[in-house]
Amino acid sequence: MSLAPTPLRVLAFAGSLRRNSYNRRLLDAAAEAAPSGISVTVHDSIADVPLFDEDLEAGTAGGPTGVTRLRAAIAAADGVLMATPEYNQSLPGVLKNTLDWLSRDDARYGAVLAGKPVAIMGATPGHWGTRLAQSQLRHALAAMGALTMTAPQLYIAEAGTGIEPGTGYADAATLKRLQRFLQGFDAWMRLLRGEHPPARET
Ligand code: FNR
């Protein structure tokens, strides 16, 4: 008799503040498409994370509210999923700023991404699918000790066609790629937990 695997909780957030963000909608699609072993909760926004400032950090016990809110959500999750836009062939400033806060050794939550399984993906209307932004994001996450999934990788190019405007849903081909990616993340989290990874669908 085989036991059902432990359900894993994934906290997801986007590196975009835009109301109709492709990356945010990709996360909404991920929450819908998650395989049975994991549940994806989308953090509403990182708009309440202030610009990083060591004086502000020193003057607010536990950190500013927006930072504490995100830290608590990450601490309660088994893994973190980030969807990033690409700005000027780089990581968006709002996301880098958020990571700088999260990298700090908070009294309650510690450096909350250190040792945490993380998956990154990104969507753009452009042709290159956020490759450069993801490369930089991966680099910053390594610096703070996050355990970022190496493969599969997910680059969504020409997002206006892959994610229908005005909806939270990816088209069928994008959805399939997203599902494979999430199955990979399920396996990655279980590998790091010392569990036998589930068999991949072909
Ligand atoms: C962009 N965009 C962009 N896209 C890309 O693929 N490579 C890039 O280097 C850039 N550079 C860039 C700079 C700036 C300042 C802006 C505002 C935009 C386009 C970007 O991918 C597009 O605006 C996305 O829709 C942003 O992601 P969200 O907000 O839809 O998630």
Short mmCIF file of C-alpha atoms and ligand atoms in Angstrom, two decimals:
data_model
loop_
_atom_site.label_atom_id
_atom_site.label_comp_id
_atom_site.label_asym_id
_atom_site.label_seq_id
_atom_site.Cartn_x
_atom_site.Cartn_y
_atom_site.Cartn_z
CA MET A 1 0.00 0.00 0.00
CA SER A 2 1.47 3.39 -0.96
CA LEU A 3 0.78 6.38 1.27
CA ALA A 4 -0.28 9.73 -0.26
CA PRO A 5 2.64 12.18 -0.20
CA THR A 6 2.55 15.02 2.33
CA PRO A 7 0.81 18.04 0.73
CA LEU A 8 3.30 20.89 0.31
CA ARG A 9 2.43 24.58 0.61
CA VAL A 10 3.92 27.01 -1.87
CA LEU A 11 3.87 30.76 -1.36
CA ALA A 12 4.01 32.65 -4.65
CA PHE A 13 4.70 36.27 -5.41
CA ALA A 14 5.30 38.37 -8.51
CA GLY A 15 8.04 40.90 -9.14
CA SER A 16 5.53 43.30 -10.67
CA LEU A 17 3.14 45.79 -9.08
CA ARG A 18 1.08 46.20 -12.25
CA ARG A 19 -2.66 45.55 -11.90
CA ASN A 20 -2.87 43.38 -15.01
CA SER A 21 0.63 41.91 -14.71
CA TYR A 22 1.38 38.90 -16.91
CA ASN A 23 3.55 37.52 -14.13
CA ARG A 24 0.83 37.87 -11.54
CA ARG A 25 -1.60 36.16 -13.92
CA LEU A 26 0.91 33.39 -14.50
CA LEU A 27 0.92 32.81 -10.74
CA ASP A 28 -2.88 32.74 -10.68
CA ALA A 29 -2.70 30.12 -13.42
CA ALA A 30 -0.14 28.18 -11.34
CA ALA A 31 -2.52 28.19 -8.37
CA GLU A 32 -5.21 26.71 -10.64
CA ALA A 33 -2.90 24.21 -12.34
CA ALA A 34 -0.95 22.98 -9.31
CA PRO A 35 -0.52 19.18 -9.17
CA SER A 36 -2.33 17.37 -6.37
CA GLY A 37 0.77 17.19 -4.14
CA ILE A 38 1.12 20.96 -3.74
CA SER A 39 -1.07 24.00 -3.12
CA VAL A 40 -0.04 27.44 -4.38
CA THR A 41 -1.11 30.57 -2.47
CA VAL A 42 -0.48 33.85 -4.29
CA HIS A 43 0.69 36.70 -2.06
CA ASP A 44 -1.42 39.71 -3.03
CA SER A 45 1.39 42.20 -3.67
CA ILE A 46 4.85 43.35 -2.70
CA ALA A 47 3.71 46.98 -3.05
CA ASP A 48 3.83 47.40 0.75
CA VAL A 49 7.54 46.52 0.94
CA PRO A 50 9.34 49.87 1.38
CA LEU A 51 12.67 50.76 -0.16
CA PHE A 52 15.38 48.98 1.80
CA ASP A 53 17.14 51.24 4.25
CA GLU A 54 19.27 50.01 7.15
CA ASP A 55 18.07 52.96 9.25
CA LEU A 56 14.43 51.95 8.67
CA GLU A 57 15.36 48.35 9.48
CA ALA A 58 17.05 49.40 12.73
CA GLY A 59 14.13 51.66 13.69
CA THR A 60 11.31 49.13 13.21
CA ALA A 61 11.36 46.14 15.56
CA GLY A 62 10.50 43.11 13.41
CA GLY A 63 10.68 45.18 10.22
CA PRO A 64 8.04 47.23 8.36
CA THR A 65 4.57 45.65 8.17
CA GLY A 66 4.80 44.69 4.49
CA VAL A 67 8.10 42.91 5.07
CA THR A 68 6.88 41.07 8.17
CA ARG A 69 3.73 40.00 6.33
CA LEU A 70 5.77 38.48 3.52
CA ARG A 71 8.32 36.90 5.87
CA ALA A 72 5.54 35.24 7.88
CA ALA A 73 3.90 33.88 4.72
CA ILE A 74 7.23 32.49 3.46
CA ALA A 75 8.12 30.99 6.85
CA ALA A 76 4.80 29.12 6.88
CA ALA A 77 5.38 27.69 3.39
CA ASP A 78 7.36 24.64 2.26
CA GLY A 79 8.57 26.41 -0.86
CA VAL A 80 8.45 29.74 -2.67
CA LEU A 81 7.54 30.44 -6.30
CA MET A 82 8.54 33.76 -7.88
CA ALA A 83 7.44 35.13 -11.26
CA THR A 84 9.60 37.92 -12.55
CA PRO A 85 9.28 40.45 -15.36
CA GLU A 86 12.44 41.67 -17.08
CA TYR A 87 13.27 45.39 -17.09
CA ASN A 88 16.20 46.59 -19.18
CA GLN A 89 17.54 43.06 -19.42
CA SER A 90 17.67 42.97 -15.63
CA LEU A 91 15.79 42.02 -12.52
CA PRO A 92 13.04 44.59 -11.69
CA GLY A 93 14.02 46.93 -8.85
CA VAL A 94 10.91 46.13 -6.78
CA LEU A 95 11.82 42.45 -6.71
CA LYS A 96 15.50 43.02 -5.93
CA ASN A 97 14.46 45.41 -3.17
CA THR A 98 12.15 42.77 -1.68
CA LEU A 99 14.91 40.17 -1.81
CA ASP A 100 17.29 42.53 -0.03
CA TRP A 101 14.82 42.75 2.88
CA LEU A 102 14.25 38.98 2.91
CA SER A 103 17.97 38.27 2.95
CA ARG A 104 18.35 39.98 6.32
CA ASP A 105 18.63 38.01 9.55
CA ASP A 106 15.31 38.91 11.16
CA ALA A 107 14.97 38.23 14.92
CA ARG A 108 11.79 36.17 14.44
CA TYR A 109 12.13 34.56 11.02
CA GLY A 110 15.89 34.62 10.41
CA ALA A 111 17.04 34.96 6.80
CA VAL A 112 13.76 33.48 5.65
CA LEU A 113 14.90 32.29 2.20
CA ALA A 114 18.08 30.59 3.41
CA GLY A 115 17.65 26.85 2.94
CA LYS A 116 14.21 27.37 1.38
CA PRO A 117 13.27 25.57 -1.85
CA VAL A 118 12.53 28.22 -4.49
CA ALA A 119 11.31 28.05 -8.10
CA ILE A 120 11.58 30.99 -10.47
CA MET A 121 9.81 31.69 -13.75
CA GLY A 122 8.95 34.76 -15.79
CA ALA A 123 6.73 36.13 -18.52
CA THR A 124 7.27 38.94 -21.01
CA PRO A 125 5.65 40.13 -24.22
CA GLY A 126 9.22 40.14 -25.59
CA HIS A 127 10.96 37.33 -27.46
CA TRP A 128 13.47 36.12 -24.88
CA GLY A 129 11.20 35.08 -22.05
CA THR A 130 12.96 36.89 -19.13
CA ARG A 131 16.16 34.83 -19.50
CA LEU A 132 18.44 37.61 -18.30
CA ALA A 133 16.19 38.66 -15.42
CA GLN A 134 15.92 35.05 -14.24
CA SER A 135 19.66 34.60 -14.44
CA GLN A 136 20.14 37.61 -12.17
CA LEU A 137 17.38 36.47 -9.85
CA ARG A 138 19.02 33.05 -9.55
CA HIS A 139 22.33 34.74 -8.75
CA ALA A 140 20.83 36.92 -5.97
CA LEU A 141 18.97 33.93 -4.50
CA ALA A 142 22.21 31.93 -4.37
CA ALA A 143 23.83 34.77 -2.42
CA MET A 144 21.17 34.48 0.28
CA GLY A 145 21.31 30.68 0.50
CA ALA A 146 17.99 29.85 -1.21
CA LEU A 147 17.80 26.40 -2.80
CA THR A 148 16.64 27.40 -6.26
CA MET A 149 15.41 24.64 -8.57
CA THR A 150 17.86 24.12 -11.42
CA ALA A 151 15.52 22.40 -13.88
CA PRO A 152 13.03 22.53 -15.43
CA GLN A 153 13.17 26.23 -16.25
CA LEU A 154 10.20 28.24 -17.50
CA TYR A 155 10.57 31.23 -19.80
CA ILE A 156 7.30 32.61 -21.19
CA ALA A 157 7.95 34.77 -24.27
CA GLU A 158 5.32 36.73 -26.22
CA ALA A 159 3.12 36.66 -23.14
CA GLY A 160 0.30 38.57 -24.79
CA THR A 161 -0.42 35.53 -26.91
CA GLY A 162 0.43 32.86 -24.29
CA ILE A 163 -1.65 34.42 -21.53
CA GLU A 164 -4.96 35.78 -22.74
CA PRO A 165 -5.39 39.50 -21.95
CA GLY A 166 -7.82 40.20 -19.13
CA THR A 167 -7.83 36.64 -17.78
CA GLY A 168 -5.84 34.81 -15.13
CA TYR A 169 -5.42 31.78 -17.35
CA ALA A 170 -2.70 30.59 -19.63
CA ASP A 171 -3.57 29.03 -23.00
CA ALA A 172 -3.42 25.24 -23.31
CA ALA A 173 0.22 25.05 -24.44
CA THR A 174 1.42 27.44 -21.71
CA LEU A 175 -0.66 25.62 -19.13
CA LYS A 176 0.99 22.33 -20.04
CA ARG A 177 4.47 23.84 -19.68
CA LEU A 178 3.41 25.37 -16.35
CA GLN A 179 2.09 22.04 -15.07
CA ARG A 180 5.35 20.27 -15.96
CA PHE A 181 7.28 23.03 -14.22
CA LEU A 182 5.16 22.69 -11.06
CA GLN A 183 5.57 18.91 -11.10
CA GLY A 184 9.30 19.55 -11.24
CA PHE A 185 9.06 21.86 -8.25
CA ASP A 186 7.05 19.28 -6.33
CA ALA A 187 9.86 16.77 -7.00
CA TRP A 188 12.55 19.34 -6.11
CA MET A 189 10.94 20.14 -2.74
CA ARG A 190 10.56 16.45 -1.94
CA LEU A 191 14.14 15.72 -2.96
CA LEU A 192 15.36 18.38 -0.51
CA ARG A 193 13.10 16.95 2.19
CA GLY A 194 14.60 13.51 1.65
CA GLU A 195 11.32 12.14 0.29
CA HIS A 196 11.14 9.98 -2.76
CA PRO A 197 10.17 12.38 -5.60
CA PRO A 198 6.89 11.52 -7.35
CA ALA A 199 7.11 10.07 -10.86
CA ARG A 200 6.88 12.72 -13.58
CA GLU A 201 4.03 12.64 -16.05
CA THR A 202 5.24 12.22 -19.61
C1 FNR B 1 10.31 46.43 -20.08
N1 FNR B 1 10.01 45.25 -20.77
C2 FNR B 1 11.04 44.40 -21.12
N2 FNR B 1 10.77 43.12 -21.58
C3 FNR B 1 11.78 42.27 -21.87
O1 FNR B 1 11.53 41.14 -22.26
N3 FNR B 1 13.09 42.66 -21.72
C4 FNR B 1 13.44 43.89 -21.27
O2 FNR B 1 14.61 44.20 -21.16
C5 FNR B 1 12.38 44.81 -20.96
N4 FNR B 1 12.65 46.06 -20.48
C6 FNR B 1 11.66 46.83 -19.97
C7 FNR B 1 11.96 47.99 -19.25
C8 FNR B 1 10.97 48.72 -18.64
C9 FNR B 1 11.32 49.93 -17.83
C10 FNR B 1 9.62 48.32 -18.76
C11 FNR B 1 8.51 49.09 -18.06
C12 FNR B 1 9.30 47.20 -19.48
C13 FNR B 1 8.62 44.89 -21.05
C14 FNR B 1 8.03 44.06 -19.91
O3 FNR B 1 8.36 42.71 -20.14
C15 FNR B 1 6.52 44.23 -19.88
O4 FNR B 1 6.21 45.55 -19.49
C16 FNR B 1 5.84 43.21 -18.98
O5 FNR B 1 4.46 43.26 -19.22
C17 FNR B 1 6.16 43.44 -17.51
O6 FNR B 1 5.71 42.37 -16.72
P1 FNR B 1 4.26 42.37 -16.02
O7 FNR B 1 4.10 43.66 -15.27
O8 FNR B 1 3.25 42.21 -17.11
O9 FNR B 1 4.28 41.19 -15.12
#
